[in-house]
mmCIF file of C-alpha atoms in Angstrom:
data_model
loop_
_atom_site.group_PDB
_atom_site.id
_atom_site.type_symbol
_atom_site.label_atom_id
_atom_site.label_comp_id
_atom_site.label_asym_id
_atom_site.label_seq_id
_atom_site.Cartn_x
_atom_site.Cartn_y
_atom_site.Cartn_z
ATOM 1 C CA MET W 1 -0.036 -0.038 0.059
ATOM 2 C CA LYS W 2 0.996 3.524 -0.707
ATOM 3 C CA GLN W 3 2.051 5.355 2.472
ATOM 4 C CA VAL W 4 0.691 8.875 3.161
ATOM 5 C CA SER W 5 3.435 11.262 3.687
ATOM 6 C CA ALA W 6 3.644 13.001 7.125
ATOM 7 C CA ALA W 7 3.817 16.274 5.356
ATOM 8 C CA THR W 8 0.572 15.754 3.496
ATOM 9 C CA PRO W 9 -2.175 17.644 5.331
ATOM 10 C CA SER W 10 -5.138 15.673 6.526
ATOM 11 C CA VAL W 11 -8.767 16.225 5.681
ATOM 12 C CA LYS W 12 -9.376 17.919 9.072
ATOM 13 C CA GLN W 13 -6.461 20.284 8.572
ATOM 14 C CA LEU W 14 -7.726 21.243 5.093
ATOM 15 C CA SER W 15 -11.257 21.769 6.487
ATOM 16 C CA ARG W 16 -9.735 23.994 9.273
ATOM 17 C CA VAL W 17 -7.783 25.975 6.701
ATOM 18 C CA ASN W 18 -10.722 26.435 4.483
ATOM 19 C CA ARG W 19 -12.851 27.708 7.406
ATOM 20 C CA SER W 20 -10.143 30.166 8.448
ATOM 21 C CA ARG W 21 -9.865 31.440 4.885
ATOM 22 C CA HIS W 22 -13.645 31.788 4.623
ATOM 23 C CA MET W 23 -13.785 33.696 7.944
ATOM 24 C CA LEU W 24 -11.055 36.043 6.916
ATOM 25 C CA SER W 25 -12.775 36.738 3.590
ATOM 26 C CA ARG W 26 -16.057 37.521 5.423
ATOM 27 C CA LEU W 27 -14.141 39.805 7.809
ATOM 28 C CA ARG W 28 -12.669 41.670 4.803
ATOM 29 C CA ARG W 29 -16.016 41.861 3.036
ATOM 30 C CA ASP W 30 -18.092 42.963 5.977
ATOM 31 C CA LYS W 31 -15.344 44.884 7.935
ATOM 32 C CA TRP W 32 -17.445 48.061 8.265
ATOM 33 C CA MET W 33 -20.309 46.088 9.673
ATOM 34 C CA TYR W 34 -18.009 44.902 12.358
ATOM 35 C CA VAL W 35 -16.832 48.309 13.023
ATOM 36 C CA LEU W 36 -20.430 49.434 13.545
ATOM 37 C CA LEU W 37 -20.750 46.498 15.974
ATOM 38 C CA LEU W 38 -17.893 47.674 18.229
ATOM 39 C CA PRO W 39 -19.724 50.426 20.167
ATOM 40 C CA GLY W 40 -22.463 48.099 21.211
ATOM 41 C CA LEU W 41 -20.011 45.334 22.011
ATOM 42 C CA LEU W 42 -17.928 47.547 24.151
ATOM 43 C CA TYR W 43 -20.987 48.816 25.983
ATOM 44 C CA PHE W 44 -21.993 45.367 26.961
ATOM 45 C CA ILE W 45 -18.477 44.362 27.972
ATOM 46 C CA VAL W 46 -17.855 47.522 30.094
ATOM 47 C CA PHE W 47 -21.286 47.989 31.673
ATOM 48 C CA LYS W 48 -22.656 44.493 31.646
ATOM 49 C CA TYR W 49 -19.954 41.873 31.941
ATOM 50 C CA VAL W 50 -17.100 43.593 33.751
ATOM 51 C CA PRO W 51 -19.440 44.609 36.719
ATOM 52 C CA MET W 52 -20.253 40.967 37.097
ATOM 53 C CA TRP W 53 -17.012 40.611 38.940
ATOM 54 C CA GLY W 54 -18.587 42.786 41.654
ATOM 55 C CA ALA W 55 -20.938 39.922 42.471
ATOM 56 C CA LEU W 56 -18.149 38.450 44.600
ATOM 57 C CA LEU W 57 -18.970 41.042 47.206
ATOM 58 C CA ALA W 58 -22.037 38.887 48.188
ATOM 59 C CA PHE W 59 -19.583 36.292 49.409
ATOM 60 C CA LYS W 60 -17.290 38.725 51.285
ATOM 61 C CA ASN W 61 -17.566 40.902 54.259
ATOM 62 C CA TYR W 62 -16.588 43.993 52.332
ATOM 63 C CA GLN W 63 -14.920 46.768 54.232
ATOM 64 C CA PRO W 64 -14.167 49.882 52.191
ATOM 65 C CA PHE W 65 -11.045 50.699 54.120
ATOM 66 C CA VAL W 66 -9.592 47.249 53.819
ATOM 67 C CA GLY W 67 -10.443 46.898 50.074
ATOM 68 C CA PHE W 68 -12.041 44.307 47.832
ATOM 69 C CA TRP W 69 -9.348 41.632 47.836
ATOM 70 C CA LYS W 70 -8.415 41.821 51.546
ATOM 71 C CA SER W 71 -11.908 41.713 52.803
ATOM 72 C CA GLU W 72 -12.981 38.571 54.715
ATOM 73 C CA TRP W 73 -14.456 35.726 52.693
ATOM 74 C CA VAL W 74 -17.757 34.618 54.427
ATOM 75 C CA GLY W 75 -19.332 32.355 51.831
ATOM 76 C CA PHE W 76 -23.121 32.202 51.933
ATOM 77 C CA GLU W 77 -23.339 33.970 55.337
ATOM 78 C CA HIS W 78 -25.169 37.061 53.814
ATOM 79 C CA PHE W 79 -27.691 34.864 52.017
ATOM 80 C CA ARG W 80 -28.470 32.984 55.309
ATOM 81 C CA LEU W 81 -29.000 36.306 57.105
ATOM 82 C CA PHE W 82 -31.227 37.465 54.300
ATOM 83 C CA PHE W 83 -33.426 34.375 54.287
ATOM 84 C CA ASP W 84 -33.593 34.355 58.054
ATOM 85 C CA ASN W 85 -34.578 38.012 58.128
ATOM 86 C CA PRO W 86 -38.306 38.469 59.285
ATOM 87 C CA GLU W 87 -38.724 41.058 56.511
ATOM 88 C CA PHE W 88 -37.861 38.496 53.804
ATOM 89 C CA THR W 89 -41.458 37.179 53.711
ATOM 90 C CA MET W 90 -42.882 40.666 53.477
ATOM 91 C CA LEU W 91 -40.511 41.625 50.594
ATOM 92 C CA LEU W 92 -41.165 38.445 48.721
ATOM 93 C CA ARG W 93 -44.929 38.805 49.056
ATOM 94 C CA ASN W 94 -45.048 42.414 48.111
ATOM 95 C CA THR W 95 -42.651 41.829 45.033
ATOM 96 C CA LEU W 96 -44.613 38.772 43.794
ATOM 97 C CA ILE W 97 -48.037 40.443 44.141
ATOM 98 C CA LEU W 98 -46.923 43.503 42.211
ATOM 99 C CA SER W 99 -45.423 41.299 39.504
ATOM 100 C CA LEU W 100 -48.605 39.305 39.276
ATOM 101 C CA TYR W 101 -50.713 42.553 38.915
ATOM 102 C CA ASN W 102 -48.269 43.522 36.133
ATOM 103 C CA LEU W 103 -48.651 40.214 34.409
ATOM 104 C CA VAL W 104 -52.421 40.176 34.696
ATOM 105 C CA PHE W 105 -53.290 43.864 34.041
ATOM 106 C CA PHE W 106 -50.292 45.642 32.281
ATOM 107 C CA PHE W 107 -48.852 42.822 30.066
ATOM 108 C CA PRO W 108 -52.081 42.410 28.081
ATOM 109 C CA ALA W 109 -52.770 46.140 27.890
ATOM 110 C CA PRO W 110 -50.356 46.923 24.968
ATOM 111 C CA ILE W 111 -51.648 43.820 23.033
ATOM 112 C CA ILE W 112 -55.228 44.982 23.363
ATOM 113 C CA LEU W 113 -54.264 48.517 22.375
ATOM 114 C CA ALA W 114 -52.388 47.368 19.389
ATOM 115 C CA LEU W 115 -55.217 45.213 18.230
ATOM 116 C CA LEU W 116 -57.623 48.277 18.561
ATOM 117 C CA LEU W 117 -55.207 50.497 16.622
ATOM 118 C CA ASN W 118 -54.894 47.856 13.961
ATOM 119 C CA GLU W 119 -58.661 48.253 13.354
ATOM 120 C CA VAL W 120 -58.393 51.971 12.680
ATOM 121 C CA ARG W 121 -58.489 52.371 8.921
ATOM 122 C CA LEU W 122 -57.910 56.132 8.598
ATOM 123 C CA ALA W 123 -54.084 56.572 8.722
ATOM 124 C CA PHE W 124 -54.295 60.236 9.919
ATOM 125 C CA TYR W 125 -56.328 59.338 12.994
ATOM 126 C CA LYS W 126 -54.129 56.300 13.627
ATOM 127 C CA ARG W 127 -50.915 58.377 13.571
ATOM 128 C CA VAL W 128 -52.535 61.033 15.858
ATOM 129 C CA ILE W 129 -53.677 58.389 18.409
ATOM 130 C CA GLN W 130 -50.170 56.638 18.337
ATOM 131 C CA THR W 131 -48.460 59.924 19.002
ATOM 132 C CA MET W 132 -50.678 60.810 21.906
ATOM 133 C CA ILE W 133 -50.182 57.417 23.618
ATOM 134 C CA TYR W 134 -46.440 57.286 22.987
ATOM 135 C CA VAL W 135 -45.764 60.668 24.761
ATOM 136 C CA PRO W 136 -46.202 59.439 28.413
ATOM 137 C CA HIS W 137 -43.337 57.048 27.886
ATOM 138 C CA PHE W 138 -40.938 59.977 27.653
ATOM 139 C CA ILE W 139 -42.168 61.677 30.814
ATOM 140 C CA SER W 140 -39.970 61.132 33.899
ATOM 141 C CA MET W 141 -41.314 58.932 36.702
ATOM 142 C CA VAL W 142 -40.702 61.949 39.032
ATOM 143 C CA ILE W 143 -43.117 63.932 37.013
ATOM 144 C CA VAL W 144 -45.674 60.985 37.015
ATOM 145 C CA ALA W 145 -45.447 60.697 40.778
ATOM 146 C CA SER W 146 -45.799 64.456 41.134
ATOM 147 C CA LEU W 147 -48.902 64.451 38.973
ATOM 148 C CA THR W 148 -50.272 61.558 41.035
ATOM 149 C CA TYR W 149 -49.705 63.583 44.208
ATOM 150 C CA VAL W 150 -51.323 66.729 42.810
ATOM 151 C CA PHE W 151 -54.415 64.822 41.715
ATOM 152 C CA LEU W 152 -54.896 62.549 44.794
ATOM 153 C CA THR W 153 -53.569 64.465 47.812
ATOM 154 C CA THR W 154 -56.129 65.090 50.528
ATOM 155 C CA GLU W 155 -54.879 68.765 50.677
ATOM 156 C CA GLY W 156 -56.609 70.208 47.731
ATOM 157 C CA GLY W 157 -56.186 67.308 45.319
ATOM 158 C CA ILE W 158 -58.605 67.491 42.406
ATOM 159 C CA VAL W 159 -60.020 63.958 42.895
ATOM 160 C CA ASN W 160 -60.496 64.386 46.592
ATOM 161 C CA GLU W 161 -62.130 67.764 46.124
ATOM 162 C CA LEU W 162 -64.609 66.098 43.828
ATOM 163 C CA LEU W 163 -65.177 63.240 46.197
ATOM 164 C CA LEU W 164 -65.788 65.747 49.025
ATOM 165 C CA LYS W 165 -68.287 67.659 46.982
ATOM 166 C CA TYR W 166 -70.331 64.725 45.914
ATOM 167 C CA THR W 167 -69.942 62.213 48.720
ATOM 168 C CA GLY W 168 -68.835 64.479 51.573
ATOM 169 C CA ASP W 169 -65.732 62.332 52.290
ATOM 170 C CA LYS W 170 -62.131 62.073 51.183
ATOM 171 C CA ILE W 171 -59.927 59.093 50.517
ATOM 172 C CA ASP W 172 -56.232 59.080 51.510
ATOM 173 C CA PHE W 173 -54.955 57.373 48.359
ATOM 174 C CA LEU W 174 -51.273 58.147 48.848
ATOM 175 C CA SER W 175 -50.995 56.598 52.293
ATOM 176 C CA SER W 176 -53.576 53.889 51.938
ATOM 177 C CA THR W 177 -52.274 50.222 51.840
ATOM 178 C CA GLU W 178 -55.336 49.219 49.828
ATOM 179 C CA TRP W 179 -54.734 51.736 47.074
ATOM 180 C CA PHE W 180 -50.984 51.576 46.756
ATOM 181 C CA ARG W 181 -50.862 48.568 44.268
ATOM 182 C CA PRO W 182 -53.722 49.759 42.122
ATOM 183 C CA LEU W 183 -51.978 53.249 41.832
ATOM 184 C CA ILE W 184 -48.705 51.618 40.786
ATOM 185 C CA ILE W 185 -50.396 49.507 38.057
ATOM 186 C CA LEU W 186 -52.403 52.487 36.815
ATOM 187 C CA GLN W 187 -49.289 54.644 36.538
ATOM 188 C CA THR W 188 -47.436 51.813 34.718
ATOM 189 C CA ILE W 189 -50.271 51.368 32.282
ATOM 190 C CA TRP W 190 -50.677 55.051 31.515
ATOM 191 C CA LYS W 191 -46.930 55.594 31.097
ATOM 192 C CA GLU W 192 -45.794 52.458 29.197
ATOM 193 C CA CYS W 193 -48.774 51.079 27.507
ATOM 194 C CA GLY W 194 -48.691 53.120 24.367
ATOM 195 C CA PHE W 195 -44.969 52.597 23.797
ATOM 196 C CA GLY W 196 -45.373 48.865 24.330
ATOM 197 C CA THR W 197 -47.652 48.651 21.278
ATOM 198 C CA ILE W 198 -44.692 49.326 18.930
ATOM 199 C CA LEU W 199 -43.569 45.744 18.668
ATOM 200 C CA PHE W 200 -47.079 44.384 18.240
ATOM 201 C CA LEU W 201 -47.937 46.859 15.567
ATOM 202 C CA ALA W 202 -44.714 45.955 13.753
ATOM 203 C CA ALA W 203 -45.740 42.395 13.775
ATOM 204 C CA LEU W 204 -49.182 43.169 12.658
ATOM 205 C CA ALA W 205 -47.850 45.222 9.736
ATOM 206 C CA GLY W 206 -46.310 42.032 8.288
ATOM 207 C CA VAL W 207 -49.602 40.138 8.016
ATOM 208 C CA ASP W 208 -50.568 39.545 4.452
ATOM 209 C CA VAL W 209 -53.699 41.579 3.591
ATOM 210 C CA GLU W 210 -54.787 38.779 1.248
ATOM 211 C CA GLN W 211 -55.533 36.585 4.328
ATOM 212 C CA TYR W 212 -58.113 39.194 5.483
ATOM 213 C CA GLU W 213 -59.600 39.417 2.018
ATOM 214 C CA ALA W 214 -59.911 35.631 1.807
ATOM 215 C CA ALA W 215 -61.451 35.463 5.187
ATOM 216 C CA THR W 216 -64.041 38.132 4.159
ATOM 217 C CA VAL W 217 -64.956 36.139 0.982
ATOM 218 C CA ASP W 218 -65.396 33.094 3.314
ATOM 219 C CA GLY W 219 -67.823 35.166 5.457
ATOM 220 C CA ALA W 220 -65.733 35.613 8.521
ATOM 221 C CA GLY W 221 -66.505 38.631 10.712
ATOM 222 C CA ARG W 222 -64.099 40.828 12.614
ATOM 223 C CA TRP W 223 -63.910 38.520 15.677
ATOM 224 C CA ARG W 224 -63.093 35.469 13.396
ATOM 225 C CA LYS W 225 -60.370 37.410 11.672
ATOM 226 C CA LEU W 226 -58.977 38.596 15.018
ATOM 227 C CA TRP W 227 -58.930 35.053 16.415
ATOM 228 C CA HIS W 228 -57.653 33.246 13.333
ATOM 229 C CA ILE W 229 -55.395 35.826 11.524
ATOM 230 C CA THR W 230 -54.421 38.622 13.854
ATOM 231 C CA LEU W 231 -53.647 36.933 17.033
ATOM 232 C CA PRO W 232 -51.549 34.110 15.438
ATOM 233 C CA ALA W 233 -49.575 36.869 13.696
ATOM 234 C CA ILE W 234 -48.334 38.169 17.001
ATOM 235 C CA ARG W 235 -48.299 35.055 19.032
ATOM 236 C CA SER W 236 -44.605 34.615 18.744
ATOM 237 C CA THR W 237 -43.951 38.165 19.756
ATOM 238 C CA ILE W 238 -46.316 37.731 22.822
ATOM 239 C CA VAL W 239 -44.400 34.540 23.875
ATOM 240 C CA ILE W 240 -40.920 36.082 23.475
ATOM 241 C CA LEU W 241 -41.990 39.232 25.461
ATOM 242 C CA LEU W 242 -43.585 37.019 28.162
ATOM 243 C CA ILE W 243 -40.308 35.068 28.472
ATOM 244 C CA LEU W 244 -38.302 38.157 28.876
ATOM 245 C CA ARG W 245 -40.916 39.650 31.421
ATOM 246 C CA MET W 246 -40.526 36.629 33.598
ATOM 247 C CA GLY W 247 -36.829 37.587 34.108
ATOM 248 C CA HIS W 248 -38.194 40.665 35.868
ATOM 249 C CA VAL W 249 -40.582 38.961 38.297
ATOM 250 C CA LEU W 250 -38.567 40.147 41.280
ATOM 251 C CA ASP W 251 -37.709 43.538 39.676
ATOM 252 C CA ASN W 252 -40.509 46.036 40.017
ATOM 253 C CA GLY W 253 -38.583 49.165 39.262
ATOM 254 C CA PHE W 254 -36.778 51.136 41.973
ATOM 255 C CA GLU W 255 -37.723 54.657 40.989
ATOM 256 C CA GLN W 256 -41.535 54.403 40.838
ATOM 257 C CA ILE W 257 -41.910 52.369 43.985
ATOM 258 C CA TYR W 258 -39.436 54.616 45.898
ATOM 259 C CA LEU W 259 -41.346 57.743 44.832
ATOM 260 C CA MET W 260 -44.684 56.317 46.088
ATOM 261 C CA LEU W 261 -43.288 54.658 49.204
ATOM 262 C CA ASN W 262 -43.973 56.232 52.669
ATOM 263 C CA PRO W 263 -44.016 55.039 56.255
ATOM 264 C CA LEU W 264 -47.723 54.544 56.166
ATOM 265 C CA ASN W 265 -47.939 52.152 53.139
ATOM 266 C CA ARG W 266 -44.511 50.502 53.683
ATOM 267 C CA GLU W 267 -46.213 47.272 54.793
ATOM 268 C CA VAL W 268 -47.360 46.713 51.096
ATOM 269 C CA ALA W 269 -44.815 48.965 49.246
ATOM 270 C CA GLU W 270 -41.379 47.729 50.333
ATOM 271 C CA VAL W 271 -40.001 45.442 47.617
ATOM 272 C CA PHE W 272 -36.453 44.036 46.963
ATOM 273 C CA ASP W 273 -35.455 47.023 44.848
ATOM 274 C CA THR W 274 -36.106 49.561 47.594
ATOM 275 C CA TYR W 275 -34.663 47.240 50.212
ATOM 276 C CA VAL W 276 -31.358 46.911 48.342
ATOM 277 C CA TYR W 277 -31.143 50.777 48.177
ATOM 278 C CA MET W 278 -31.966 51.060 51.863
ATOM 279 C CA MET W 279 -29.463 48.527 52.962
ATOM 280 C CA GLY W 280 -26.696 49.294 50.544
ATOM 281 C CA ILE W 281 -26.738 52.990 50.101
ATOM 282 C CA THR W 282 -28.282 54.338 53.357
ATOM 283 C CA GLN W 283 -26.958 51.779 55.717
ATOM 284 C CA GLY W 284 -23.651 50.916 53.995
ATOM 285 C CA ALA W 285 -24.204 47.072 54.003
ATOM 286 C CA PHE W 286 -22.603 46.587 50.572
ATOM 287 C CA SER W 287 -22.063 42.916 50.827
ATOM 288 C CA TYR W 288 -25.576 42.120 52.144
ATOM 289 C CA SER W 289 -27.342 44.213 49.483
ATOM 290 C CA THR W 290 -25.175 42.569 46.848
ATOM 291 C CA ALA W 291 -26.358 39.152 48.032
ATOM 292 C CA VAL W 292 -29.996 40.316 47.712
ATOM 293 C CA GLY W 293 -29.360 41.585 44.246
ATOM 294 C CA LEU W 294 -27.548 38.363 43.220
ATOM 295 C CA PHE W 295 -30.572 36.352 44.608
ATOM 296 C CA LYS W 296 -32.894 38.413 42.322
ATOM 297 C CA ALA W 297 -30.686 37.916 39.354
ATOM 298 C CA VAL W 298 -30.449 34.056 39.779
ATOM 299 C CA VAL W 299 -34.199 33.732 40.295
ATOM 300 C CA GLY W 300 -34.685 35.841 37.134
ATOM 301 C CA VAL W 301 -32.459 33.579 35.053
ATOM 302 C CA ILE W 302 -34.132 30.426 36.377
ATOM 303 C CA LEU W 303 -37.620 31.790 35.442
ATOM 304 C CA VAL W 304 -36.489 32.837 31.967
ATOM 305 C CA LEU W 305 -35.026 29.463 31.244
ATOM 306 C CA GLY W 306 -37.982 27.642 32.673
ATOM 307 C CA THR W 307 -40.522 29.714 30.688
ATOM 308 C CA ASN W 308 -38.461 29.400 27.551
ATOM 309 C CA HIS W 309 -38.421 25.546 27.931
ATOM 310 C CA LEU W 310 -42.189 25.500 28.527
ATOM 311 C CA ALA W 311 -42.679 27.655 25.449
ATOM 312 C CA LYS W 312 -40.706 25.263 23.271
ATOM 313 C CA ARG W 313 -42.529 22.291 24.760
ATOM 314 C CA PHE W 314 -45.825 23.823 23.620
ATOM 315 C CA GLY W 315 -44.390 24.441 20.097
ATOM 316 C CA GLN W 316 -43.714 28.175 20.353
ATOM 317 C CA THR W 317 -40.630 30.080 19.482
ATOM 318 C CA GLY W 318 -38.294 30.618 22.411
ATOM 319 C CA ILE W 319 -35.529 33.207 22.787
ATOM 320 C CA TYR W 320 -32.841 30.661 21.809
#
């Protein structure tokens, strides 16, 4: 038999060389596309991946004057203290209830609004309505909280003045434990609902008009078209956004809750975000607050992966 020379490249080596040449040719061809990619890549590296190193604070008893490396390693001690804390149950309950309210009331709101806008046939009115509902997204949450105070305060608030005129009584909305959660959800819907319709309207814009025409010929009404054409067109978008939303179950947004929080409604208003701020910034418990934040992040990752797995099991498109 003819012996293969040691200098003769193998099939694997040739394949590797061809892949390298193909990659280099793609880099030369699309070099400006990769240049455009650099700012976004640098942003994620500097502000998302490098700060992950700080998660080690959760396993140390960090002392600013000692430094990061020389601080004592305590393992899971801060996690144990957090789970044994009597306030843990209250924080978990408040956070989960607010997240449940968001999923039930806020998450479907942009979908319903997008479906309603999709039925508007006059382009001028549709653009006007879209502009009006997009504007609140660009208003600062500080302004939203201030407007809420102006309308609902018992000291001259418009709503309470009307209640006093017609019912002879006032309601302390801002300090009431019963009204705190409805106010948070109403603020969120008013501020973010319009902007949230963008993705759904973009998905609806890709629906073939001939499908609606064929359904009309077959005698289908608006509800039939909605159920069999419109909703299936945005189903994948709904599933993906739901998966991503599950990653924020323990994240209710610090700014909004902090602005509406006061000593009278703290029992239902204190959540993990405000607790991390209170412990980390106002009390200087950096390691302890990092442990709380890391707990939130781990739970969020687990929920995203679990929801994505369930979506794929039911034949839907996941995020990967």
